[in-house]
PDB file of C-alpha atoms and ligand atoms in Angstrom:
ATOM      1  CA  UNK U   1       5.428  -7.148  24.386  1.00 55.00           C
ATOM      2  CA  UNK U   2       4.046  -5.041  21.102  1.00 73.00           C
ATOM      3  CA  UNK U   3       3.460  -7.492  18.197  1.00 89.00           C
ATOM      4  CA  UNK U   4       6.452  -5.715  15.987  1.00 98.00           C
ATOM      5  CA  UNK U   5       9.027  -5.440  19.102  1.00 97.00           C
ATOM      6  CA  UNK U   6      12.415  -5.670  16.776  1.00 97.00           C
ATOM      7  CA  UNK U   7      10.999  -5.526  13.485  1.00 98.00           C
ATOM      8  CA  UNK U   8      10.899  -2.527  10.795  1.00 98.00           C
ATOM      9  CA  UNK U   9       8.792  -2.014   8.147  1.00 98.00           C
ATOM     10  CA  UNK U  10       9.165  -0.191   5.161  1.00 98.00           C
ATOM     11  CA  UNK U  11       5.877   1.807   4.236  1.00 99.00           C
ATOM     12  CA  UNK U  12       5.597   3.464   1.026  1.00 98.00           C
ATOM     13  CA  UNK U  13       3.310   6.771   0.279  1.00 98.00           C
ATOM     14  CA  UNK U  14       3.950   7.044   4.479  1.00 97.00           C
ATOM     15  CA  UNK U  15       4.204  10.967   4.254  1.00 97.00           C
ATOM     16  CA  UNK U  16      -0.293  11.382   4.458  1.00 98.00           C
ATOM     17  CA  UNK U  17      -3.244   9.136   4.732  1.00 98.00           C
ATOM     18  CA  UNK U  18      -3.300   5.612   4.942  1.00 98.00           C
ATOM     19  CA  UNK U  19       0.239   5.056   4.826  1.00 98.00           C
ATOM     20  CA  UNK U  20       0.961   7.452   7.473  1.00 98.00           C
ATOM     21  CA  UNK U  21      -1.806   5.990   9.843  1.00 98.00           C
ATOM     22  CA  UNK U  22      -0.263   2.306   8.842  1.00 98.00           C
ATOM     23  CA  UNK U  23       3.058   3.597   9.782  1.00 98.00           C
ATOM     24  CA  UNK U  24       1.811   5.152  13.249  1.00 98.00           C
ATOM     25  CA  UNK U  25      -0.001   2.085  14.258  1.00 98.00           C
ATOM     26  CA  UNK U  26       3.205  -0.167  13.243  1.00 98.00           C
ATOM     27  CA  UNK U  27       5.151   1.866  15.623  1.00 98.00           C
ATOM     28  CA  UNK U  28       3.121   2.045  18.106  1.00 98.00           C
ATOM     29  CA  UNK U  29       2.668  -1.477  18.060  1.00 98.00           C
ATOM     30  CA  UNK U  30       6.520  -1.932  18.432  1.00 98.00           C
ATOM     31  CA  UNK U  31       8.144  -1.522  14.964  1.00 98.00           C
ATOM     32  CA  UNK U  32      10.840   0.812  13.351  1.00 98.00           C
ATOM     33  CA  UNK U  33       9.454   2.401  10.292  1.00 98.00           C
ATOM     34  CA  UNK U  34      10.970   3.511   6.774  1.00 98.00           C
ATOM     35  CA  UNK U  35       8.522   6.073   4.943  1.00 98.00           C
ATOM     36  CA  UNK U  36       8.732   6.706   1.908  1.00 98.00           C
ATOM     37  CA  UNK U  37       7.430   9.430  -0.640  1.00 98.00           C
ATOM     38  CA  UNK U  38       8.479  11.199  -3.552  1.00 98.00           C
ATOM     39  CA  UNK U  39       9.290  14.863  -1.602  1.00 97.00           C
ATOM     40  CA  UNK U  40      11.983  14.815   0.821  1.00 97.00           C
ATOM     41  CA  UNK U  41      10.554  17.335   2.668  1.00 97.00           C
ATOM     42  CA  UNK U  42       7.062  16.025   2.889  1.00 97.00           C
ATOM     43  CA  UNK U  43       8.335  12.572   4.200  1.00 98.00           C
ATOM     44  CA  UNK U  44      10.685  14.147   6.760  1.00 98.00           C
ATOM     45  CA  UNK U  45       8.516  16.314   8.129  1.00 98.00           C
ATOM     46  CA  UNK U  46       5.502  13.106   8.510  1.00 98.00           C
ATOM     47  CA  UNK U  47       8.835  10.805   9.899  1.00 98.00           C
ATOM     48  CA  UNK U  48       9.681  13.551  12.626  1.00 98.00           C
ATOM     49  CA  UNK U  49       5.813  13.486  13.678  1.00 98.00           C
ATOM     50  CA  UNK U  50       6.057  10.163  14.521  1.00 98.00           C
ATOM     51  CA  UNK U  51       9.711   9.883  17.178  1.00 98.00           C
ATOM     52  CA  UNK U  52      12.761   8.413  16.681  1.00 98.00           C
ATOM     53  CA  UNK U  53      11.718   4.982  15.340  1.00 98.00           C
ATOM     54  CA  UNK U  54      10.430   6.550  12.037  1.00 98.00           C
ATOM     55  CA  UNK U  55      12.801   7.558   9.486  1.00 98.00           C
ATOM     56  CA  UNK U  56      11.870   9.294   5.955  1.00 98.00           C
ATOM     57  CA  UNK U  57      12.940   8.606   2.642  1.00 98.00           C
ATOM     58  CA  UNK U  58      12.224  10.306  -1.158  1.00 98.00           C
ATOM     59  CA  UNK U  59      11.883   7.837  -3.785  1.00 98.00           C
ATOM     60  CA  UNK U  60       9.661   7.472  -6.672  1.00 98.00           C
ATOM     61  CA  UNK U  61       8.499   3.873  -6.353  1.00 98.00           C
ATOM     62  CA  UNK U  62       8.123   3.417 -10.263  1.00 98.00           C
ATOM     63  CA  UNK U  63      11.321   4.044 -11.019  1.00 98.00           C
ATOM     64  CA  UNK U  64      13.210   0.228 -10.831  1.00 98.00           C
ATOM     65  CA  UNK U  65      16.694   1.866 -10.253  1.00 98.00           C
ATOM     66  CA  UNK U  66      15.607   4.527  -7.289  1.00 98.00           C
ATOM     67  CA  UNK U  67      13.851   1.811  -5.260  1.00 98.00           C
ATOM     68  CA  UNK U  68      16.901  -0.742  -5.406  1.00 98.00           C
ATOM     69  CA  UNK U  69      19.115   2.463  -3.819  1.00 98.00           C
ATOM     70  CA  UNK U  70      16.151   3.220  -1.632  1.00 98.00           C
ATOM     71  CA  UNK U  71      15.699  -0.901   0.068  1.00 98.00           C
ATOM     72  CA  UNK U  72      19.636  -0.950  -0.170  1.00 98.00           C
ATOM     73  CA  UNK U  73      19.744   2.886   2.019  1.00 98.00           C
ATOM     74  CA  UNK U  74      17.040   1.300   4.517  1.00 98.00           C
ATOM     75  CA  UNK U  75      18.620  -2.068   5.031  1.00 98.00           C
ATOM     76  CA  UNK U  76      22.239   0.240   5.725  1.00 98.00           C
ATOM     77  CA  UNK U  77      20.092   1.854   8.579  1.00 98.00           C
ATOM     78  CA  UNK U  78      18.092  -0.584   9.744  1.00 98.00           C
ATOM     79  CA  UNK U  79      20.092  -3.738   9.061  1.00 98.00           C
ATOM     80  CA  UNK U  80      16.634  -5.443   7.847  1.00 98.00           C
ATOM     81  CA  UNK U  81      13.016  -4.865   5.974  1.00 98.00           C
ATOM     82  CA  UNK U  82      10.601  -7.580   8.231  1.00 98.00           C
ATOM     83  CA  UNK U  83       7.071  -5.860   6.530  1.00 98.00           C
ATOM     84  CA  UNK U  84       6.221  -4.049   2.936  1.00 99.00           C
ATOM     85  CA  UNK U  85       3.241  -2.134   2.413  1.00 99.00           C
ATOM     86  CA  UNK U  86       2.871  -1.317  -0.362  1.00 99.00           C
ATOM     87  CA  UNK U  87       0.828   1.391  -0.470  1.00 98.00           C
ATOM     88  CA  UNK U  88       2.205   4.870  -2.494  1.00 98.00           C
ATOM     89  CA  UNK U  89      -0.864   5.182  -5.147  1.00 98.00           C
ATOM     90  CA  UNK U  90      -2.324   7.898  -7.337  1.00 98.00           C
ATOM     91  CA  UNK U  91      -5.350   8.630  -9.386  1.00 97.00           C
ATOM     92  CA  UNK U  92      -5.819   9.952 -13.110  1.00 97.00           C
ATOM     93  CA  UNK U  93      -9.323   9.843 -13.696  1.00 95.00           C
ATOM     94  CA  UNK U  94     -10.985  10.464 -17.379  1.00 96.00           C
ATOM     95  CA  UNK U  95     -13.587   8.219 -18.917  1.00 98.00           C
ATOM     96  CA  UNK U  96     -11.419   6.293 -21.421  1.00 98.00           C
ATOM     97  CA  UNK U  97     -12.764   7.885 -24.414  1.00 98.00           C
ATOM     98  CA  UNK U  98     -10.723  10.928 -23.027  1.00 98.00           C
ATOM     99  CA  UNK U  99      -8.130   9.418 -21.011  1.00 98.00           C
ATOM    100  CA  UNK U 100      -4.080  10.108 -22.572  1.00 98.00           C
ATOM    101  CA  UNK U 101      -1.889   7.429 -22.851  1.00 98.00           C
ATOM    102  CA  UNK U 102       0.317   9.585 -20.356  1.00 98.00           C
ATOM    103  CA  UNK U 103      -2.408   8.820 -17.560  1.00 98.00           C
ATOM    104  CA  UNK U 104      -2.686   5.068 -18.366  1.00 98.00           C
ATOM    105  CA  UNK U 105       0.899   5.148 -17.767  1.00 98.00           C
ATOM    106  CA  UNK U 106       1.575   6.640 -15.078  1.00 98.00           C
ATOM    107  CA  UNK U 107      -1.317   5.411 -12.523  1.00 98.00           C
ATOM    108  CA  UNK U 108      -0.071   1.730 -13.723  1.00 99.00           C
ATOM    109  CA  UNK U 109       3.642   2.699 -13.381  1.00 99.00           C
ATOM    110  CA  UNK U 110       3.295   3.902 -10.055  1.00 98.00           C
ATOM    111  CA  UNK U 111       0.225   1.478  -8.600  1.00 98.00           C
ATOM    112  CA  UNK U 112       1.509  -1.412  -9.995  1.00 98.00           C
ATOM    113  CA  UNK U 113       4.838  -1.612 -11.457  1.00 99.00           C
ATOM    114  CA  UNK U 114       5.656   0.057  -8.056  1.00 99.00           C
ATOM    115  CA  UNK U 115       4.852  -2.703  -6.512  1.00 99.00           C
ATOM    116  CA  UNK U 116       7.080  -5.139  -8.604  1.00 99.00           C
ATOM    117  CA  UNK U 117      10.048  -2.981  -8.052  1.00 99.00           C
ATOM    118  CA  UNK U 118       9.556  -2.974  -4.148  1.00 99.00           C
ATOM    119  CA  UNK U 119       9.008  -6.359  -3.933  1.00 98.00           C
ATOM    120  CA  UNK U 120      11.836  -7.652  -6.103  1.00 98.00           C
ATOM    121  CA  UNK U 121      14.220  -5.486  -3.919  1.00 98.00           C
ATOM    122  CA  UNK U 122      12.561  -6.594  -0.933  1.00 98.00           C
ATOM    123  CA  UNK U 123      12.360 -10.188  -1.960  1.00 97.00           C
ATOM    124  CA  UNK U 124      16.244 -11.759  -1.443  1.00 97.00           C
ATOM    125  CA  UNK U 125      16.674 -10.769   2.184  1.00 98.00           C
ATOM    126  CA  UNK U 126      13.496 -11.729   2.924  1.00 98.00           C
ATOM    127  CA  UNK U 127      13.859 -15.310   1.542  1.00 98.00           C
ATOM    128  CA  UNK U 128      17.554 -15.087   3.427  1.00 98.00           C
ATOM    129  CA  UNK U 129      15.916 -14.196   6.607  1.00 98.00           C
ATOM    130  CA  UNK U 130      12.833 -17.025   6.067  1.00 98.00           C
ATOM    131  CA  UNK U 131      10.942 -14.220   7.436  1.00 98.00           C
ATOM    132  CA  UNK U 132       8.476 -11.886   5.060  1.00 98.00           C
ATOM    133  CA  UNK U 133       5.241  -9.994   5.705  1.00 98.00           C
ATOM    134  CA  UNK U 134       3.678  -7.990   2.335  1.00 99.00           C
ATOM    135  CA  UNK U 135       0.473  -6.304   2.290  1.00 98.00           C
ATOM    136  CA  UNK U 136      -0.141  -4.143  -1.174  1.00 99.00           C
ATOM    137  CA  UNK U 137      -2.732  -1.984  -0.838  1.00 99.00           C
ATOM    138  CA  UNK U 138      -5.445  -2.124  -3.420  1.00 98.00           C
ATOM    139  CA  UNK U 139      -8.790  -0.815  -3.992  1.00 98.00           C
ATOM    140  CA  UNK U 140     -12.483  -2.305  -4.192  1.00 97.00           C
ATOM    141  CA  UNK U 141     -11.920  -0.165  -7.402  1.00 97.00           C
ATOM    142  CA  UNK U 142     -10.079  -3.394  -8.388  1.00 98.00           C
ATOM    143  CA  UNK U 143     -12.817  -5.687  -7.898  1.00 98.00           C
ATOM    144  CA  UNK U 144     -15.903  -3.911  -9.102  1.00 96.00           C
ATOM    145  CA  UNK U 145     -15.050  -1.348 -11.107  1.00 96.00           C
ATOM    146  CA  UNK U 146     -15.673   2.027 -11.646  1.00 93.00           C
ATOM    147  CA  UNK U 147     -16.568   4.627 -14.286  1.00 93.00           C
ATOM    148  CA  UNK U 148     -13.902   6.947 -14.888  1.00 94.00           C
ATOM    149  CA  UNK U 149     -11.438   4.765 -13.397  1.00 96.00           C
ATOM    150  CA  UNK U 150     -10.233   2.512 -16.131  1.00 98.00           C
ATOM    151  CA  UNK U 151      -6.615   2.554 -15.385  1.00 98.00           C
ATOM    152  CA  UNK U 152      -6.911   2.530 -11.929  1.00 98.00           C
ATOM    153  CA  UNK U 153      -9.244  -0.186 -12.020  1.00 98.00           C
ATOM    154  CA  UNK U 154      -6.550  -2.055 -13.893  1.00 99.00           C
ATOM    155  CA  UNK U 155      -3.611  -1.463 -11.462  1.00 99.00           C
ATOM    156  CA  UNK U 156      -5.468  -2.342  -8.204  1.00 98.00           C
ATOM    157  CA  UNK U 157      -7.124  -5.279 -10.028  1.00 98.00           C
ATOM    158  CA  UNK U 158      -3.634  -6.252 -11.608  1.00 99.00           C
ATOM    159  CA  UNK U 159      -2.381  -5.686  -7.782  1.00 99.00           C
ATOM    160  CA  UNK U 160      -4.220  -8.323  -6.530  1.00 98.00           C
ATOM    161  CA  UNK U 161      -3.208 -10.902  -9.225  1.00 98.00           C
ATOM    162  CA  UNK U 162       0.435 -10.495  -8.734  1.00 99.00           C
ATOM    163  CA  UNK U 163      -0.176 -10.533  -4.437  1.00 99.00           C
ATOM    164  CA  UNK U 164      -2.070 -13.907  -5.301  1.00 98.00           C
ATOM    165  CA  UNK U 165       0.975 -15.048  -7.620  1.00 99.00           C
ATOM    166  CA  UNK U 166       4.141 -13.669  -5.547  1.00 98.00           C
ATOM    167  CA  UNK U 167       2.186 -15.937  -2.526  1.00 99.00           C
ATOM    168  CA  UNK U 168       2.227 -19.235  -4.253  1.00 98.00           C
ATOM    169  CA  UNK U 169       6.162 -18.154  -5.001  1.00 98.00           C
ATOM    170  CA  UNK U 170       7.745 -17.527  -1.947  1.00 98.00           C
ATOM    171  CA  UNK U 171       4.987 -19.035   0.531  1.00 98.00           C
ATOM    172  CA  UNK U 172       7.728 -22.346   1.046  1.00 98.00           C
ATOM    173  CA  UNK U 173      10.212 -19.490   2.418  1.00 98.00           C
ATOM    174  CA  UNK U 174       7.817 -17.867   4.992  1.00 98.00           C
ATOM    175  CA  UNK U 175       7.020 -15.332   3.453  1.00 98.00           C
ATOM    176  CA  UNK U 176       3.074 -14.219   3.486  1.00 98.00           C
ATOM    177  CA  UNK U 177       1.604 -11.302   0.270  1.00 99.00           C
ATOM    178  CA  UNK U 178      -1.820 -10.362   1.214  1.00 99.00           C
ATOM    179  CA  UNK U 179      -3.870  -7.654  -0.395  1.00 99.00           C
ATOM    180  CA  UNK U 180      -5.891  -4.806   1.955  1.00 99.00           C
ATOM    181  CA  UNK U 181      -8.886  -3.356  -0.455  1.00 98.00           C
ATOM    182  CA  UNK U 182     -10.223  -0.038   0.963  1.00 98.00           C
ATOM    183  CA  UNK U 183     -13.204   1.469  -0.084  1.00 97.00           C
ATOM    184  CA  UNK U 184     -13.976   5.139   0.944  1.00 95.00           C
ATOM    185  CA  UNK U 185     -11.509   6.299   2.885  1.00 97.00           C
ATOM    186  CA  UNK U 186     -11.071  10.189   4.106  1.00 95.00           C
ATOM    187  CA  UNK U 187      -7.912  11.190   2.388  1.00 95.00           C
ATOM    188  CA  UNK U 188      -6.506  13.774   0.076  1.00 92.00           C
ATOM    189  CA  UNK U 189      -6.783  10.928  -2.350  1.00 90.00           C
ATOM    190  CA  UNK U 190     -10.382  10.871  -1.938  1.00 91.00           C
ATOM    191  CA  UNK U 191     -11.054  14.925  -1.214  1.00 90.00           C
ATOM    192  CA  UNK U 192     -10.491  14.887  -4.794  1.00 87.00           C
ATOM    193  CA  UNK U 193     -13.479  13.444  -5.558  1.00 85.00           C
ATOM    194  CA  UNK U 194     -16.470  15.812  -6.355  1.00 87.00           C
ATOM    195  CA  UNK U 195     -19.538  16.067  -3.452  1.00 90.00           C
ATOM    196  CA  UNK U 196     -21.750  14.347  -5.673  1.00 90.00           C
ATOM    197  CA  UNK U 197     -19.269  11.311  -6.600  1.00 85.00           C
ATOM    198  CA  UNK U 198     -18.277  10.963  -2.543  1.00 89.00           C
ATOM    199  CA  UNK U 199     -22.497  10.348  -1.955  1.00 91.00           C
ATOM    200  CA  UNK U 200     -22.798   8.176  -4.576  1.00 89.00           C
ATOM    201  CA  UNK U 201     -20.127   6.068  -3.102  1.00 87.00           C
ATOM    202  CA  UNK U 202     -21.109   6.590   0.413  1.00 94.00           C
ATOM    203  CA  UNK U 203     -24.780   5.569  -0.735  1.00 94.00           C
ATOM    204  CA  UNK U 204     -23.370   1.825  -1.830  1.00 93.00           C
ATOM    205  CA  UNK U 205     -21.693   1.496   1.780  1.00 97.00           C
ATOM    206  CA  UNK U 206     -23.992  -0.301   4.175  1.00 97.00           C
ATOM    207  CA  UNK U 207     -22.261   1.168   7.166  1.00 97.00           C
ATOM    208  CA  UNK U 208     -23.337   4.722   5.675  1.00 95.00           C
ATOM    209  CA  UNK U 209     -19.946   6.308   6.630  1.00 95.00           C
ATOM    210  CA  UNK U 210     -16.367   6.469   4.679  1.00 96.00           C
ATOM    211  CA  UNK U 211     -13.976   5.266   6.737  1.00 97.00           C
ATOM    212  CA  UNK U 212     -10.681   6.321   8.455  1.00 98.00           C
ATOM    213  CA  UNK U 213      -6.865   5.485   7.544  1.00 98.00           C
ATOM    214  CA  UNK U 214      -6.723   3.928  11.096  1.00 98.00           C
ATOM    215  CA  UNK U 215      -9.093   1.502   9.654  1.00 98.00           C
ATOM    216  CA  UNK U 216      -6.892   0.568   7.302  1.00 98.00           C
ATOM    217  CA  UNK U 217      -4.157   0.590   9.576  1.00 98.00           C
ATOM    218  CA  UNK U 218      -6.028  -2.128  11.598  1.00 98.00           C
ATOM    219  CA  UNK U 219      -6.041  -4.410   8.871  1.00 98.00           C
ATOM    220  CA  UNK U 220      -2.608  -3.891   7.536  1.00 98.00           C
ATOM    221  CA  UNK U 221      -1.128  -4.342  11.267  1.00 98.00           C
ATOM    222  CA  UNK U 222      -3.539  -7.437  11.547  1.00 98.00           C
ATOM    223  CA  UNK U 223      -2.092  -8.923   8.299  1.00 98.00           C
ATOM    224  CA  UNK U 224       1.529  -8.229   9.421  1.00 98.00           C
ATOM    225  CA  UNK U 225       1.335  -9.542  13.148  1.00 98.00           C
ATOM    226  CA  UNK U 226       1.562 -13.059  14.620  1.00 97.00           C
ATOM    227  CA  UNK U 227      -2.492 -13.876  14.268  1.00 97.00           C
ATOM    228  CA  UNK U 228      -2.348 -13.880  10.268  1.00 98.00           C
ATOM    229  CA  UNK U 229       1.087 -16.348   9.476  1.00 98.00           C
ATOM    230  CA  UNK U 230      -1.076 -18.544   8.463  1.00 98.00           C
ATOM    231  CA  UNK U 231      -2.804 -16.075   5.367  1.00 98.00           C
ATOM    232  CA  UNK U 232      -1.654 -15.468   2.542  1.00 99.00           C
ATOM    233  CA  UNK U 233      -2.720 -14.515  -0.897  1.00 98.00           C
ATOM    234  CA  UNK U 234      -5.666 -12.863   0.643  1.00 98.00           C
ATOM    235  CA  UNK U 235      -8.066  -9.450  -0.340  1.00 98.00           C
ATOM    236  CA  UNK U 236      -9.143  -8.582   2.971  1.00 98.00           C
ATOM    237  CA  UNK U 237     -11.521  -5.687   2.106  1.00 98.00           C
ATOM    238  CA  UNK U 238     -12.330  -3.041   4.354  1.00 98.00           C
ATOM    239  CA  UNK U 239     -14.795  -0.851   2.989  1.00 98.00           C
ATOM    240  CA  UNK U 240     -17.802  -0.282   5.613  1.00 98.00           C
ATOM    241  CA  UNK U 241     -19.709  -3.740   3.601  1.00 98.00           C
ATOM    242  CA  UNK U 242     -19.664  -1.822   0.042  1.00 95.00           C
ATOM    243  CA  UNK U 243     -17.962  -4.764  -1.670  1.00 94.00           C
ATOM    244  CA  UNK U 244     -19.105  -8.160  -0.519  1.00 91.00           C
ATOM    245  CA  UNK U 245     -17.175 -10.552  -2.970  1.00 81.00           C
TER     246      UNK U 245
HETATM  247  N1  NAD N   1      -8.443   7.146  -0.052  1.00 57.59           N
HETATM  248  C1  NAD N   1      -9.217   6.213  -0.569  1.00 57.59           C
HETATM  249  O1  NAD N   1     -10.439   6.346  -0.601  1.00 57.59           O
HETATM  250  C2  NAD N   1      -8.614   4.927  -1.092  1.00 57.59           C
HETATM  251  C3  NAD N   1      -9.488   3.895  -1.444  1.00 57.59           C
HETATM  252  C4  NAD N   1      -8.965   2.701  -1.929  1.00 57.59           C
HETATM  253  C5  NAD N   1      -7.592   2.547  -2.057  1.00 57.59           C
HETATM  254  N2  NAD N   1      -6.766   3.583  -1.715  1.00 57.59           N
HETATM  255  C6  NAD N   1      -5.331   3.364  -1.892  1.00 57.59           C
HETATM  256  O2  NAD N   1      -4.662   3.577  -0.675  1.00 57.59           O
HETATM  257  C7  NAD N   1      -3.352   4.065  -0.918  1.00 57.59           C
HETATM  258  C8  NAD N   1      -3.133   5.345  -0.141  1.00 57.59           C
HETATM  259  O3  NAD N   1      -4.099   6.285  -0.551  1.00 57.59           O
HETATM  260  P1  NAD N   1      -4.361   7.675   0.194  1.00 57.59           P
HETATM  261  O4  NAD N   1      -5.800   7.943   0.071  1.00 57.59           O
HETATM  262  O5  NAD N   1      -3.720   7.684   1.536  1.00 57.59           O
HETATM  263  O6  NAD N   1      -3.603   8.653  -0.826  1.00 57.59           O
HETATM  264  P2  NAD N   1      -2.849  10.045  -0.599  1.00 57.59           P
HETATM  265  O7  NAD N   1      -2.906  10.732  -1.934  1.00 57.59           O
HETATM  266  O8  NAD N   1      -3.384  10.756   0.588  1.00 57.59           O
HETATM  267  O9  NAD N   1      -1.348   9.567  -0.275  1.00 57.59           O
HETATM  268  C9  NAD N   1      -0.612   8.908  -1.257  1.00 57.59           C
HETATM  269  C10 NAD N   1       0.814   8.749  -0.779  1.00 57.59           C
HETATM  270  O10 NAD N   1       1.569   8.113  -1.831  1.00 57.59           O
HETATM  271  C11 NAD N   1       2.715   8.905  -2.118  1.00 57.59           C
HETATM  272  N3  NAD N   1       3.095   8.720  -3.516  1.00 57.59           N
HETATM  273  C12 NAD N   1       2.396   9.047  -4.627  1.00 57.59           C
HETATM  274  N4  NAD N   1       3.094   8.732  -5.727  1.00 57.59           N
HETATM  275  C13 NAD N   1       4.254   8.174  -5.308  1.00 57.59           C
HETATM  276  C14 NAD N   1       5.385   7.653  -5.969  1.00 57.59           C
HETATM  277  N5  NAD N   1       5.468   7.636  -7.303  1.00 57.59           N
HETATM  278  N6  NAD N   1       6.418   7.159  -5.232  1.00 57.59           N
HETATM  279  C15 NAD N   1       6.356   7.181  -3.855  1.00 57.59           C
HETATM  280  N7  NAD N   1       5.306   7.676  -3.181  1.00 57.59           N
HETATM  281  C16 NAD N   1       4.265   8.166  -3.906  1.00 57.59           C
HETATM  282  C17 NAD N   1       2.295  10.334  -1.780  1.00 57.59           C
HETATM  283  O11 NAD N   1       3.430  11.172  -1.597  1.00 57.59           O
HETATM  284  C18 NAD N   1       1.518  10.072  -0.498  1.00 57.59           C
HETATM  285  O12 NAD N   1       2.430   9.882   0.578  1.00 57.59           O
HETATM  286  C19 NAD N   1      -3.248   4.238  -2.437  1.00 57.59           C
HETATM  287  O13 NAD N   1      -2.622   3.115  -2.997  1.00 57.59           O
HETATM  288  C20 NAD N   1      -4.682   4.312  -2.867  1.00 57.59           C
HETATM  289  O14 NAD N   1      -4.850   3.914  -4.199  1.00 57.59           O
HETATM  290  C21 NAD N   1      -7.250   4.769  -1.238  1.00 57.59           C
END
């Protein structure tokens, strides 16, 4: 039997990258899956890649109202949410002597506040059903720091105080919050970057290499399955050694 036989997750930013690799490894470990991301189309089109036990769904995770429709929708068609990732993140880098107040905003609205709105949706059936696995996907960003990244620094950072915090809450009811913090990882996300930013990082990794969304995906499945109920309020970082905290 698959570790996530008769359970369904609900992965957010599933439509590319890591959340579509954590979303293929959760079903083929067993689970159904609930993508989400903020084109219909995009979403779909990553939900139909992956069979019948992946369904997608458009919602802008900072908006509070449009994530209570989205957990309500997913709990009509799949009668319950067993795992959050939280994982649907974005990037507005400026040093912060440039940086708007529109791209403060919105990286925190979407990489943090995000993460509250899922969570408080999530939260009530969760407690109902004594039963609750969150992992919110950070960023070593979060715990070292980076130039240019002030306000996503802040978010992933902020992430990982409110995983530690929502554990302590709802730990009594079952319910585990860890944090995954990637380093490198070869996404659009990080294609972004600029050749000579991408070696600088890649210099700072001892294992010399970026690494995958499946590696990711390891950790997030290892954090939701049977050999981590007793974790919670965890970083777990997987970043190739780049990070030792
Ligand atoms: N790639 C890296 O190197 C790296 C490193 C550390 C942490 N991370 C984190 O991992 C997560 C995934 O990153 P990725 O590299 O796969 O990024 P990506 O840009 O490839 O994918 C991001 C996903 O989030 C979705 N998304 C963006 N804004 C959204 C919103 N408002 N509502 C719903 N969905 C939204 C996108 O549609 C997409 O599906 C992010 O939280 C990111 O900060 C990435």
């Amino acid at each position: 039997m698959a570790n996530f036989d008769g359970m369904t997750a609900l992965v957010t930013g599933g439509s590319r990258g890591i959340g579509f690799a954590v979303a293929k490894r959760l079903i083929a470990d067993g689970a159904k899956v609930a993508l989400v991301s903020t084109k219909l189309e995009g979403v779909v089109a990553a939900a139909s890649q992956l069979g019948e036990n992946a369904k997608g769904y458009a919602c802008d995770v900072s908006s509070y109202d449009d994530v209570q429709a989205l957990v309500a929708a997913v709990l009509a068609d799949f009668g319950k949410i067993d795992i959050l990732v939280n994982n649907a993140g974005i990037t507005r880098d400026d040093l912060l002597m440039r940086m708007s107040e529109e791209e403060w905003d919105r990286v925190l609205a979407v990489n943090l506040k995000g993460s509250f709105n899922t969570c408080k949706a999530v939260m009530r059936p969760m407690m109902k059903a004594r039963f609750g696995r969150i992992i919110n996907i950070s960023s070593v960003v979060g715990l070292c720091g980076n130039p240019g990244q002030t306000n996503y620094a802040a978010a992933k950072a902020g992430l990982i105080g409110f995983t530690k915090s929502l554990a302590r809450e709802i730990a009594s009811r079952n319910i585990t919050v860890n944090a995954v913090a990637p380093g490198l990882v070869e996404t659009d996300m990080s294609g972004a970057l600029p050749e000579e930013a991408r070696n600088a990082f890649i210099q700072q990794v001892p294992l010399a290499r970026a690494g995958k969304p499946e590696d990711i995906a390891g950790a997030v499945a290892f954090l939701a399955g049977p050999d981590a109920s007793y974790i919670t309020g965890h970083v777990i970082c997987v970043d190739g050694g780049m990070c030792m905290v």
